[in-house]
Amino acid sequence: KNEVEQSPQNLTAQEGEFITINCSYSVGISALHWLQQHPGGGIVSLFMLSSGKKKHGRLIATINIQEKHSSLHITASHPRDSAVYICAVKAGGTSYGKLTFGQGTILTVHP
Amino acid sequence: DSGVTQTPKHLITATGQRVTLRCSPRSGDLSVYWYQQSLDQGLQFLIQYYNGEERAKGNILERFSAQQFPDLHSELNLSSLELGDSALYFCASSVTFPGNTIYFGEGSWLTVV
């Protein structure tokens, strides 16, 4: 079993729909990142969370440390949101820079 | 534009060869990270440097090595290349350690033939 599991692996939505992508992890962490990767390959960091909830525009990220679970929500989805969304965790302890990545969720939003 | 610059963007080379990937971090960022993204393994952390010193090591093969220079740019050296080394190699930087936002470069596509 992978340390970081994302669901669903593939997600298709119609423009305007509310979207949720889930991330579960099995190790103690000090931070969780949500990343967006566009078809060209470039990666953008959307959020870094260690507790609670963050919002940026139409994107909302939440984390529940006790349940080892995080969600990324997209409100009023748009075709330009089509991308791969990747959850990555930084384990607690002495491993400074080691991020462990989920396998990614491929999101396609149709007009 | 993240401010992280990687060169080359694309590279095709033969098995057994050696290549060097270069990364210039964002101005002021002291930490540099290297990641490998392949079709079968997904994204994997390779190695981190902070202000010239190695700070964390991940799934980096012995055939691979990296360094960070005094001007903070970093190089990832891949030697004795195998077909399975074909992947997208990302460099990223942050001010200190993760705990801060990480900024990714556009990646270097390596194809080994």
mmCIF file of C-alpha atoms in Angstrom:
data_model
loop_
_atom_site.group_PDB
_atom_site.id
_atom_site.type_symbol
_atom_site.label_atom_id
_atom_site.label_comp_id
_atom_site.label_asym_id
_atom_site.label_seq_id
_atom_site.Cartn_x
_atom_site.Cartn_y
_atom_site.Cartn_z
ATOM 1 C CA LYS A 1 0.000 0.000 0.000
ATOM 2 C CA ASN A 2 1.319 3.448 -0.941
ATOM 3 C CA GLU A 3 1.962 5.932 1.833
ATOM 4 C CA VAL A 4 -0.162 8.502 -0.020
ATOM 5 C CA GLU A 5 -3.364 7.480 -1.740
ATOM 6 C CA GLN A 6 -5.522 9.740 -3.874
ATOM 7 C CA SER A 7 -9.062 9.235 -5.057
ATOM 8 C CA PRO A 8 -10.462 9.233 -7.575
ATOM 9 C CA GLN A 9 -7.692 8.484 -10.069
ATOM 10 C CA ASN A 10 -9.749 9.960 -12.904
ATOM 11 C CA LEU A 11 -12.500 12.530 -12.655
ATOM 12 C CA THR A 12 -14.664 13.974 -15.399
ATOM 13 C CA ALA A 13 -16.962 16.902 -14.728
ATOM 14 C CA GLN A 14 -19.150 19.392 -16.535
ATOM 15 C CA GLU A 15 -18.309 23.053 -16.332
ATOM 16 C CA GLY A 16 -19.740 24.584 -13.187
ATOM 17 C CA GLU A 17 -19.737 21.419 -11.092
ATOM 18 C CA PHE A 18 -18.280 21.231 -7.585
ATOM 19 C CA ILE A 19 -15.285 18.908 -7.496
ATOM 20 C CA THR A 20 -13.624 17.079 -4.625
ATOM 21 C CA ILE A 21 -10.325 15.219 -4.740
ATOM 22 C CA ASN A 22 -9.275 13.216 -1.702
ATOM 23 C CA CYS A 23 -5.884 12.349 -0.275
ATOM 24 C CA SER A 24 -5.206 9.868 2.524
ATOM 25 C CA TYR A 25 -1.812 9.208 4.017
ATOM 26 C CA SER A 26 -0.474 6.672 6.443
ATOM 27 C CA VAL A 27 2.501 8.437 8.043
ATOM 28 C CA GLY A 28 2.782 11.285 10.495
ATOM 29 C CA ILE A 29 3.334 14.478 8.581
ATOM 30 C CA SER A 30 4.370 18.039 9.218
ATOM 31 C CA ALA A 31 2.984 19.448 5.973
ATOM 32 C CA LEU A 32 0.823 18.494 3.003
ATOM 33 C CA HIS A 33 1.031 20.064 -0.419
ATOM 34 C CA TRP A 34 -1.501 20.154 -3.226
ATOM 35 C CA LEU A 35 0.108 20.508 -6.640
ATOM 36 C CA GLN A 36 -1.338 21.073 -10.098
ATOM 37 C CA GLN A 37 0.345 19.692 -13.200
ATOM 38 C CA HIS A 38 -0.796 20.885 -16.608
ATOM 39 C CA PRO A 39 -0.517 18.816 -19.806
ATOM 40 C CA GLY A 40 2.724 20.586 -20.740
ATOM 41 C CA GLY A 41 4.288 19.095 -17.633
ATOM 42 C CA GLY A 42 4.844 22.147 -15.439
ATOM 43 C CA ILE A 43 3.938 21.855 -11.751
ATOM 44 C CA VAL A 44 2.421 24.614 -9.667
ATOM 45 C CA SER A 45 2.078 24.493 -5.908
ATOM 46 C CA LEU A 46 -1.516 25.322 -4.985
ATOM 47 C CA PHE A 47 -1.493 24.957 -1.213
ATOM 48 C CA MET A 48 0.708 23.978 1.682
ATOM 49 C CA LEU A 49 -1.248 22.868 4.748
ATOM 50 C CA SER A 50 -0.329 21.774 8.209
ATOM 51 C CA SER A 51 -3.785 22.196 9.743
ATOM 52 C CA GLY A 52 -7.273 23.493 9.067
ATOM 53 C CA LYS A 53 -8.365 24.997 5.807
ATOM 54 C CA LYS A 54 -7.060 27.339 3.117
ATOM 55 C CA LYS A 55 -8.881 29.081 0.294
ATOM 56 C CA HIS A 56 -7.577 30.682 -2.867
ATOM 57 C CA GLY A 57 -10.127 31.856 -5.388
ATOM 58 C CA ARG A 58 -12.272 28.867 -6.348
ATOM 59 C CA LEU A 59 -9.944 26.401 -4.674
ATOM 60 C CA ILE A 60 -10.322 25.195 -1.104
ATOM 61 C CA ALA A 61 -8.038 22.750 0.677
ATOM 62 C CA THR A 62 -8.735 21.110 4.018
ATOM 63 C CA ILE A 63 -6.772 18.764 6.198
ATOM 64 C CA ASN A 64 -7.717 16.562 9.149
ATOM 65 C CA ILE A 65 -4.509 15.567 10.892
ATOM 66 C CA GLN A 66 -6.199 13.070 13.228
ATOM 67 C CA GLU A 67 -7.848 11.233 10.338
ATOM 68 C CA LYS A 68 -4.770 11.594 8.085
ATOM 69 C CA HIS A 69 -6.919 12.968 5.281
ATOM 70 C CA SER A 70 -7.001 16.021 3.066
ATOM 71 C CA SER A 71 -9.404 17.226 0.411
ATOM 72 C CA LEU A 72 -9.073 19.653 -2.463
ATOM 73 C CA HIS A 73 -12.302 21.269 -3.596
ATOM 74 C CA ILE A 74 -12.893 23.245 -6.769
ATOM 75 C CA THR A 75 -16.050 25.316 -6.881
ATOM 76 C CA ALA A 76 -17.655 26.305 -10.195
ATOM 77 C CA SER A 77 -15.213 24.192 -12.187
ATOM 78 C CA HIS A 78 -13.978 25.444 -15.554
ATOM 79 C CA PRO A 79 -12.277 23.694 -18.487
ATOM 80 C CA ARG A 80 -9.039 25.490 -17.610
ATOM 81 C CA ASP A 81 -9.034 23.515 -14.327
ATOM 82 C CA SER A 82 -8.336 20.376 -16.381
ATOM 83 C CA ALA A 83 -5.017 19.091 -15.091
ATOM 84 C CA VAL A 84 -3.465 16.452 -12.868
ATOM 85 C CA TYR A 85 -3.775 17.233 -9.158
ATOM 86 C CA ILE A 86 -1.142 15.731 -6.918
ATOM 87 C CA CYS A 87 -1.064 15.434 -3.158
ATOM 88 C CA ALA A 88 2.373 15.335 -1.508
ATOM 89 C CA VAL A 89 3.287 14.963 2.157
ATOM 90 C CA LYS A 90 6.342 15.895 4.136
ATOM 91 C CA ALA A 91 6.853 13.300 6.847
ATOM 92 C CA GLY A 92 7.472 14.563 10.354
ATOM 93 C CA GLY A 93 10.773 14.002 12.106
ATOM 94 C CA THR A 94 14.174 14.681 10.685
ATOM 95 C CA SER A 95 13.579 14.234 6.955
ATOM 96 C CA TYR A 96 13.826 17.826 5.885
ATOM 97 C CA GLY A 97 12.945 17.781 2.243
ATOM 98 C CA LYS A 98 11.588 14.372 1.420
ATOM 99 C CA LEU A 99 8.140 14.675 -0.130
ATOM 100 C CA THR A 100 6.113 11.574 -0.819
ATOM 101 C CA PHE A 101 3.651 11.950 -3.658
ATOM 102 C CA GLY A 102 0.286 10.473 -4.437
ATOM 103 C CA GLN A 103 -0.281 9.018 -7.861
ATOM 104 C CA GLY A 104 -2.295 12.014 -8.997
ATOM 105 C CA THR A 105 -5.897 12.624 -10.010
ATOM 106 C CA ILE A 106 -6.566 13.393 -13.656
ATOM 107 C CA LEU A 107 -9.337 15.984 -13.858
ATOM 108 C CA THR A 108 -11.112 16.767 -17.103
ATOM 109 C CA VAL A 109 -13.743 19.503 -17.131
ATOM 110 C CA HIS A 110 -15.961 19.663 -20.210
ATOM 111 C CA PRO A 111 -17.629 22.890 -21.360
ATOM 112 C CA ASP B 1 6.734 31.772 -14.382
ATOM 113 C CA SER B 2 7.906 30.219 -11.104
ATOM 114 C CA GLY B 3 11.342 31.826 -11.260
ATOM 115 C CA VAL B 4 13.045 28.417 -11.251
ATOM 116 C CA THR B 5 14.992 27.821 -14.455
ATOM 117 C CA GLN B 6 15.942 24.401 -15.722
ATOM 118 C CA THR B 7 18.097 23.531 -18.711
ATOM 119 C CA PRO B 8 17.971 21.755 -21.027
ATOM 120 C CA LYS B 9 14.226 21.418 -21.566
ATOM 121 C CA HIS B 10 14.604 18.320 -23.695
ATOM 122 C CA LEU B 11 17.480 15.904 -24.035
ATOM 123 C CA ILE B 12 17.856 12.708 -26.036
ATOM 124 C CA THR B 13 20.868 10.549 -25.354
ATOM 125 C CA ALA B 14 22.041 6.972 -25.740
ATOM 126 C CA THR B 15 22.336 4.277 -23.120
ATOM 127 C CA GLY B 16 25.609 4.356 -21.231
ATOM 128 C CA GLN B 17 26.045 8.099 -21.639
ATOM 129 C CA ARG B 18 26.253 10.802 -18.991
ATOM 130 C CA VAL B 19 24.189 13.986 -18.842
ATOM 131 C CA THR B 20 24.042 17.019 -16.597
ATOM 132 C CA LEU B 21 20.814 18.823 -15.784
ATOM 133 C CA ARG B 22 21.076 22.354 -14.500
ATOM 134 C CA CYS B 23 18.796 24.319 -12.191
ATOM 135 C CA SER B 24 18.793 27.955 -11.144
ATOM 136 C CA PRO B 25 16.539 28.494 -8.125
ATOM 137 C CA ARG B 26 14.396 31.539 -7.451
ATOM 138 C CA SER B 27 16.365 34.519 -6.299
ATOM 139 C CA GLY B 28 16.934 34.213 -2.559
ATOM 140 C CA ASP B 29 15.865 30.565 -2.260
ATOM 141 C CA LEU B 30 18.461 28.524 -0.404
ATOM 142 C CA SER B 31 16.884 25.070 -0.780
ATOM 143 C CA VAL B 32 16.935 23.140 -4.036
ATOM 144 C CA TYR B 33 15.129 19.852 -4.578
ATOM 145 C CA TRP B 34 15.341 17.351 -7.407
ATOM 146 C CA TYR B 35 12.483 15.069 -8.357
ATOM 147 C CA GLN B 36 12.008 12.403 -10.993
ATOM 148 C CA GLN B 37 8.671 11.742 -12.684
ATOM 149 C CA SER B 38 8.354 8.566 -14.689
ATOM 150 C CA LEU B 39 5.312 6.823 -16.089
ATOM 151 C CA ASP B 40 5.635 3.785 -13.858
ATOM 152 C CA GLN B 41 6.913 5.337 -10.610
ATOM 153 C CA GLY B 42 5.179 8.710 -10.644
ATOM 154 C CA LEU B 43 6.896 11.572 -8.846
ATOM 155 C CA GLN B 44 9.766 10.676 -6.562
ATOM 156 C CA PHE B 45 12.009 12.816 -4.422
ATOM 157 C CA LEU B 46 15.674 12.409 -5.293
ATOM 158 C CA ILE B 47 17.743 14.813 -3.230
ATOM 159 C CA GLN B 48 17.725 18.189 -1.456
ATOM 160 C CA TYR B 49 20.455 20.774 -0.992
ATOM 161 C CA TYR B 50 20.378 23.703 1.373
ATOM 162 C CA ASN B 51 22.887 26.497 0.929
ATOM 163 C CA GLY B 52 25.413 24.171 -0.674
ATOM 164 C CA GLU B 53 25.010 21.216 1.658
ATOM 165 C CA GLU B 54 23.134 17.987 1.070
ATOM 166 C CA ARG B 55 20.177 17.852 3.492
ATOM 167 C CA ALA B 56 17.992 14.948 2.485
ATOM 168 C CA LYS B 57 18.272 12.000 0.175
ATOM 169 C CA GLY B 58 15.482 9.984 -1.363
ATOM 170 C CA ASN B 59 15.336 7.344 -4.041
ATOM 171 C CA ILE B 60 18.440 8.502 -5.855
ATOM 172 C CA LEU B 61 20.465 5.871 -7.664
ATOM 173 C CA GLU B 62 24.209 5.593 -7.072
ATOM 174 C CA ARG B 63 24.692 6.436 -10.767
ATOM 175 C CA PHE B 64 23.148 9.829 -10.056
ATOM 176 C CA SER B 65 24.771 12.653 -8.151
ATOM 177 C CA ALA B 66 24.021 16.271 -7.483
ATOM 178 C CA GLN B 67 25.629 19.357 -6.082
ATOM 179 C CA GLN B 68 24.741 22.943 -5.250
ATOM 180 C CA PHE B 69 27.283 25.614 -6.049
ATOM 181 C CA PRO B 70 28.116 28.806 -4.098
ATOM 182 C CA ASP B 71 25.853 30.840 -6.382
ATOM 183 C CA LEU B 72 23.081 28.391 -5.345
ATOM 184 C CA HIS B 73 22.512 26.873 -8.769
ATOM 185 C CA SER B 74 22.419 23.098 -8.761
ATOM 186 C CA GLU B 75 23.336 20.335 -11.145
ATOM 187 C CA LEU B 76 22.050 16.776 -11.322
ATOM 188 C CA ASN B 77 24.470 14.386 -12.974
ATOM 189 C CA LEU B 78 23.123 11.164 -14.435
ATOM 190 C CA SER B 79 25.654 8.595 -15.596
ATOM 191 C CA SER B 80 25.680 5.138 -17.199
ATOM 192 C CA LEU B 81 22.207 5.940 -18.426
ATOM 193 C CA GLU B 82 19.663 3.173 -18.884
ATOM 194 C CA LEU B 83 16.389 3.132 -20.780
ATOM 195 C CA GLY B 84 14.539 3.247 -17.469
ATOM 196 C CA ASP B 85 16.095 6.591 -16.618
ATOM 197 C CA SER B 86 13.888 8.228 -19.239
ATOM 198 C CA ALA B 87 11.734 10.609 -17.262
ATOM 199 C CA LEU B 88 10.879 14.211 -16.526
ATOM 200 C CA TYR B 89 13.296 15.646 -13.985
ATOM 201 C CA PHE B 90 12.078 18.566 -11.929
ATOM 202 C CA CYS B 91 14.024 21.014 -9.892
ATOM 203 C CA ALA B 92 12.248 23.025 -7.235
ATOM 204 C CA SER B 93 13.272 25.629 -4.720
ATOM 205 C CA SER B 94 12.033 27.193 -1.521
ATOM 206 C CA VAL B 95 13.290 29.734 0.977
ATOM 207 C CA THR B 96 14.090 27.146 3.617
ATOM 208 C CA PHE B 97 12.652 23.666 3.981
ATOM 209 C CA PRO B 98 9.201 22.434 2.928
ATOM 210 C CA GLY B 99 6.978 24.177 5.286
ATOM 211 C CA ASN B 100 7.347 26.962 2.784
ATOM 212 C CA THR B 101 5.822 27.064 -0.665
ATOM 213 C CA ILE B 102 7.817 25.070 -3.167
ATOM 214 C CA TYR B 103 8.353 26.523 -6.628
ATOM 215 C CA PHE B 104 8.897 24.075 -9.457
ATOM 216 C CA GLY B 105 10.802 24.531 -12.663
ATOM 217 C CA GLU B 106 9.343 23.439 -15.997
ATOM 218 C CA GLY B 107 11.315 20.219 -15.928
ATOM 219 C CA SER B 108 13.899 18.585 -18.143
ATOM 220 C CA TRP B 109 12.616 15.817 -20.383
ATOM 221 C CA LEU B 110 15.253 13.093 -20.666
ATOM 222 C CA THR B 111 14.861 10.358 -23.245
ATOM 223 C CA VAL B 112 17.394 7.546 -23.243
ATOM 224 C CA VAL B 113 17.464 5.511 -26.462
#
